[in-house]
Short mmCIF file of C-alpha atoms in Angstrom, two decimals:
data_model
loop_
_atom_site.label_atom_id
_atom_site.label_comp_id
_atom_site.label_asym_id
_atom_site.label_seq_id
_atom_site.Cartn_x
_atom_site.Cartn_y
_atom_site.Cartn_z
CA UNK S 17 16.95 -6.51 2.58
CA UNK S 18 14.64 -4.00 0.71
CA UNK S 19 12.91 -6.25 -2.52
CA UNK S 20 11.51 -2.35 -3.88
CA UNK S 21 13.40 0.45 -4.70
CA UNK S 22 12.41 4.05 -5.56
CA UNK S 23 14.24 6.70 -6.77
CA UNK S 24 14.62 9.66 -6.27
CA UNK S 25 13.25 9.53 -2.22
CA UNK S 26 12.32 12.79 -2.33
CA UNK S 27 11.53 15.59 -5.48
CA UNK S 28 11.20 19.23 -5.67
CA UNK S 29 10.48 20.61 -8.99
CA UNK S 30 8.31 23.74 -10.45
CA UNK S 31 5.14 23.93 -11.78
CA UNK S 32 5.20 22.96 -15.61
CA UNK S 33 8.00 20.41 -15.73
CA UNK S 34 8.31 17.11 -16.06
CA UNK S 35 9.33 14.36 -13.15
CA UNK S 36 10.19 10.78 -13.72
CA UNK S 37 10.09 8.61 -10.76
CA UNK S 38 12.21 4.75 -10.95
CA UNK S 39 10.92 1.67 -9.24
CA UNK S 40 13.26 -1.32 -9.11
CA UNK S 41 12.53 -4.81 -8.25
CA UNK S 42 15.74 -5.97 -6.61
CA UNK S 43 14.57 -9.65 -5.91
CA UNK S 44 12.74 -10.91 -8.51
CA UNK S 45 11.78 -10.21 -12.03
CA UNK S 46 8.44 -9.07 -11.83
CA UNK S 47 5.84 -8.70 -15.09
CA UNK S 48 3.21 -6.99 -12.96
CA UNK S 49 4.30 -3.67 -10.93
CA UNK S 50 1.20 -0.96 -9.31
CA UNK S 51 1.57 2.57 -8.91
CA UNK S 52 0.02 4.32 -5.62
CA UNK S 53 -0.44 8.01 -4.72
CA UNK S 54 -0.80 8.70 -1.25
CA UNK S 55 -1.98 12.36 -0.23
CA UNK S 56 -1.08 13.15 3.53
CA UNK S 57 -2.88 11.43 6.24
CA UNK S 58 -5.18 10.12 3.39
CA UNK S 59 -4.82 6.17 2.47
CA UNK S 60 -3.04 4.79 -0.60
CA UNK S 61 -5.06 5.05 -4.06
CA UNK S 62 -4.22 2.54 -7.18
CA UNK S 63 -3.35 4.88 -10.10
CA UNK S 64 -2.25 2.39 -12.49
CA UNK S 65 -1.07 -1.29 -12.78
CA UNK S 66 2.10 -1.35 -15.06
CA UNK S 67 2.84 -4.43 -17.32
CA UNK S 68 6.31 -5.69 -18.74
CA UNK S 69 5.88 -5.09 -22.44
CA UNK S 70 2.44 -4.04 -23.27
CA UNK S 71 0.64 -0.82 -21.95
CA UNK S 72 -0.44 0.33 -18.47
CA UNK S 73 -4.04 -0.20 -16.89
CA UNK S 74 -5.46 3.03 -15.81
CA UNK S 75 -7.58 3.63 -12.82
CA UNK S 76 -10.82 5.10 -13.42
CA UNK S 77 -10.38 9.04 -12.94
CA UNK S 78 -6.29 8.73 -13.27
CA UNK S 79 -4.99 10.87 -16.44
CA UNK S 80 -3.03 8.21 -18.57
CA UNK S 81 -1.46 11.46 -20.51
CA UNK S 82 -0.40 12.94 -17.55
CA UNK S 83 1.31 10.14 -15.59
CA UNK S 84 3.07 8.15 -17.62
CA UNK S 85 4.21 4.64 -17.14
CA UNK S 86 6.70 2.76 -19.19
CA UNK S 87 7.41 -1.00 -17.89
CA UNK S 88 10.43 -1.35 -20.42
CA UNK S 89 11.95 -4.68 -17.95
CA UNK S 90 11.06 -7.01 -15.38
CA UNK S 91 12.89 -5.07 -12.88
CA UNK S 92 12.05 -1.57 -14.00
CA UNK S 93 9.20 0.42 -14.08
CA UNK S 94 9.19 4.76 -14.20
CA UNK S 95 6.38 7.16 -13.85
CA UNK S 96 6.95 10.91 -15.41
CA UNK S 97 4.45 13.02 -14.35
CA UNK S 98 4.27 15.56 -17.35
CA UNK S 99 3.40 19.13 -16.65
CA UNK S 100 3.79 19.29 -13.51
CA UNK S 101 1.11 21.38 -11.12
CA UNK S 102 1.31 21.73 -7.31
CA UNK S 103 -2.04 19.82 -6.96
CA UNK S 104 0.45 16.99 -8.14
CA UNK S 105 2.33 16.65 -5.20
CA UNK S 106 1.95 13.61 -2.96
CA UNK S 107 3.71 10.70 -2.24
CA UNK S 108 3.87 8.00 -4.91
CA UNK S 109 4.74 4.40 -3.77
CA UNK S 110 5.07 1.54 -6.41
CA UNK S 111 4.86 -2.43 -5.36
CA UNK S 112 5.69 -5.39 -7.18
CA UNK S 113 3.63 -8.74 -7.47
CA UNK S 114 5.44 -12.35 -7.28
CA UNK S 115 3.71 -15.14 -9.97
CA UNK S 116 1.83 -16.18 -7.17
CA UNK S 117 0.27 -12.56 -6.75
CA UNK S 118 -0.19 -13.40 -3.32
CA UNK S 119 1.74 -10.92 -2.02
CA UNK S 120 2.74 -7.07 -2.66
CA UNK S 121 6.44 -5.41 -1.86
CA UNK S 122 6.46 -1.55 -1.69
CA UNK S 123 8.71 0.46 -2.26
CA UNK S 124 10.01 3.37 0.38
CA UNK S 125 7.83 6.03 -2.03
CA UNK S 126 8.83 9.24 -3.43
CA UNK S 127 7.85 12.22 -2.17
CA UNK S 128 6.46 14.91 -5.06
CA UNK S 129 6.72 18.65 -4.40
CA UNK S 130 5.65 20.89 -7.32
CA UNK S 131 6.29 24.53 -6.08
CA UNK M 18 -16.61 -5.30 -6.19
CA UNK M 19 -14.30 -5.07 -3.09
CA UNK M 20 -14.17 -2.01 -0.24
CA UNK M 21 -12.48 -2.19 2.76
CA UNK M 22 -13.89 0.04 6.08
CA UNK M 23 -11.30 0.69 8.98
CA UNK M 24 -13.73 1.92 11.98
CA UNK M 25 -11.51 4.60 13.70
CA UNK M 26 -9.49 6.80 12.33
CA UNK M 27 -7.11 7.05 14.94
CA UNK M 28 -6.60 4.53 18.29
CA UNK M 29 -5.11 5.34 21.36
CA UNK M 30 -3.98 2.70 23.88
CA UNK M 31 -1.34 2.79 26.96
CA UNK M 32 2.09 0.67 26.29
CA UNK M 33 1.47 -2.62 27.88
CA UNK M 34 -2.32 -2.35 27.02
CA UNK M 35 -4.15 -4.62 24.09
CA UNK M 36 -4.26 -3.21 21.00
CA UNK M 37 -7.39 -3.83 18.59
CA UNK M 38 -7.47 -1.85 15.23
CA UNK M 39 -10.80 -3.03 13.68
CA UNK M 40 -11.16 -3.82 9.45
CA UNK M 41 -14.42 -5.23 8.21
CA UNK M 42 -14.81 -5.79 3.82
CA UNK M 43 -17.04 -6.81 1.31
CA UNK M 44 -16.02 -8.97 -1.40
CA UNK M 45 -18.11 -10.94 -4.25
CA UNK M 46 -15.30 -13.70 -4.20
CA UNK M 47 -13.34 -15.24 -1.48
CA UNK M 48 -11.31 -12.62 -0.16
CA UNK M 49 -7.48 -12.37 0.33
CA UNK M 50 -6.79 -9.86 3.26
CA UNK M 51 -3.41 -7.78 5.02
CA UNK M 52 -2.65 -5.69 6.98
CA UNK M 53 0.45 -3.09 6.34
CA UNK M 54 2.22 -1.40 8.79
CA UNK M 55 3.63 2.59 7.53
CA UNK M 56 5.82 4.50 9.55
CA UNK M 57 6.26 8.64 8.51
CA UNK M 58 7.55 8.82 5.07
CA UNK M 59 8.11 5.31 4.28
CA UNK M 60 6.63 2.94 2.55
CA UNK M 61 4.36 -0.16 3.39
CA UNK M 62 5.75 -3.33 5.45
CA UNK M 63 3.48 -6.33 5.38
CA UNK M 64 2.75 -7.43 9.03
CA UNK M 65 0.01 -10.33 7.83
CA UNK M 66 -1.84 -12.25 5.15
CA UNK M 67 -4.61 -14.19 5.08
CA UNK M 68 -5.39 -16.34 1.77
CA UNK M 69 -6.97 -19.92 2.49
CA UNK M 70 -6.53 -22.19 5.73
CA UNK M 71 -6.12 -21.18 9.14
CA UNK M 72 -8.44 -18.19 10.26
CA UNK M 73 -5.92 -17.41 12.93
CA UNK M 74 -3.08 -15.35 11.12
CA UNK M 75 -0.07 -14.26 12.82
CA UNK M 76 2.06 -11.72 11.66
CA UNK M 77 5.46 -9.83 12.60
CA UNK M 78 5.90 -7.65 15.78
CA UNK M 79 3.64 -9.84 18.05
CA UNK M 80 0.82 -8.75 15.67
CA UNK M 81 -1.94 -11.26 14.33
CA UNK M 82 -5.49 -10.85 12.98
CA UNK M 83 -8.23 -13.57 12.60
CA UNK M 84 -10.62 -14.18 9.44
CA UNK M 85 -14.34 -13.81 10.47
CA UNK M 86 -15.77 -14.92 7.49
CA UNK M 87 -19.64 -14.41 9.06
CA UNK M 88 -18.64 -11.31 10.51
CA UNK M 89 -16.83 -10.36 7.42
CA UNK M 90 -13.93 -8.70 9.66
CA UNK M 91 -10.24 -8.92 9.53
CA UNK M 92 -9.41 -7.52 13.10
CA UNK M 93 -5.99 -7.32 13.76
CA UNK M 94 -4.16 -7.25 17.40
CA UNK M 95 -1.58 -7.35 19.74
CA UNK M 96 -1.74 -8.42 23.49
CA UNK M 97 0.72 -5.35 24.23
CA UNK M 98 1.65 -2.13 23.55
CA UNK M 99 4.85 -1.37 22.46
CA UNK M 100 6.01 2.49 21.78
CA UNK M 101 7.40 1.37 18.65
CA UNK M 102 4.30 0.54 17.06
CA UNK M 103 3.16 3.62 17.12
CA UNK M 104 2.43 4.24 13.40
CA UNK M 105 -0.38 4.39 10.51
CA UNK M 106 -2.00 0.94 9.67
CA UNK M 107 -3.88 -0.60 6.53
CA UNK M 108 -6.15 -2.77 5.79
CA UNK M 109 -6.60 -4.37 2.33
CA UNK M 110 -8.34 -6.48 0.66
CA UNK M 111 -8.07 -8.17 -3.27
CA UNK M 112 -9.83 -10.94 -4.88
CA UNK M 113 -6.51 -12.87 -6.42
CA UNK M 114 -3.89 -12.49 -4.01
CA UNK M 115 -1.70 -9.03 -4.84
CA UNK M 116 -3.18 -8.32 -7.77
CA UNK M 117 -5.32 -4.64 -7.78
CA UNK M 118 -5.37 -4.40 -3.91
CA UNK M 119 -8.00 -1.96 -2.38
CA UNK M 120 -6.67 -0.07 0.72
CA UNK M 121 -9.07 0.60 4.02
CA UNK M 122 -8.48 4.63 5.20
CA UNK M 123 -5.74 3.49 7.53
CA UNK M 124 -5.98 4.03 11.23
CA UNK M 125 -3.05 5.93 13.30
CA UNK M 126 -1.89 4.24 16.44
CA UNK M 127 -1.00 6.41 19.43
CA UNK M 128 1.03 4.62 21.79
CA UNK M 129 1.23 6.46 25.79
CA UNK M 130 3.75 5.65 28.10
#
């Protein structure tokens, strides 16, 4: 069975709002979740690596103000894009990290479209 | 630091035929390396892992990949084609395990009956 959900699976919204997108860790409790973007036919790049309890590590370029991560529980972890722009769409993924960080579970991704 | 270089952007092989999708990296520290499997709008399925031991990994769907530490390559394949695996595959590489993995570009896999 899946060990990542996402929701929603798929999100249309207009240019200026604000979309927050869930990631659920359905096996395990897990302190350490990552955040991916994924542009079309492009490879997955690490926006941010979300903690349980304490603040989220930024990638270098990645606007902390602009996607925001909260990591309020070991099986929950959201990401609101804030002011939403078209250049914003793309397909997030989040993943999860046993203890043992030896291995990564994705989730199915969300799909962003800012009209 | 770590980067990961997938040589071909897309592969196209005949069912039955052997597939090869080719990763080399470069890591400071001893690397942990997988390959992911993503079909259209989904997200990532592990197929393989290496972390310490046996060069020789062997993964789901027939796949495997072997650990060429001289060669600094992480090729993965599959002695035949199957339609199904048709799909976009990833290379990655990160120094402890899951933690801050870096992703190759990905190379598509065309499958021909």
């Amino acid at each position: 069975g899946a060990v990542v959900s996402q929701h929603p699976s798929r999100v249309i919204c207009k240019s200026g709002t604000s979309v927050k997108i869930e990631c659920r860790s359905l096996d395990f409790q897990a302190t350490t979740m990552f955040w991916y973007r994924q542009f079309p036919k492009q490879s997955l790049m690490l926006m941010a690596t979300s903690n349980e309890g304490s603040k989220a590590t930024y990638e270098q370029g990645v606007e902390k103000d602009k996607f925001l991560i909260n990591h309020a529980s070991l099986t929950l972890s959201t990401l609101t894009v804030t002011s939403a722009h078209p250049e914003d769409s793309s397909f997030y993924i989040c993943s999860v990290s046993r203890e043992d960080q030896e291995t990564q579970y994705f989730g199915p991704g969300t799909r962003l479209l800012v009209l | 630091a770590q980067s990961v270089t997938q040589l071909g952007s897309h592969v196209s092989v005949s069912e039955g035929a052997l597939v090869l999708l080719r990763c080399n990296y470069s890591s400071s520290v001893p690397p942990y390396l997988f390959w992911y499997v993503q079909y259209p709008n989904q997200g990532l399925q592990l197929l393989l892992k290496y972390t310490t031991g046996a060069t020789l990994v062997k993964g789901i769907n027939g796949f495997e990949a072997e650990f060429k530490k001289s060669e600094t390559s992480f090729h993965l394949t599959k002695p035949s084609a199957h339609m199904s695996d048709a799909a976009e595959y990833f290379c990655a590489v990160s120094d402890t395990g899951g933690f801050k993995t870096i992703f190759g570009a990905g190379t598509r896999l065309f499958v021909k009956a």
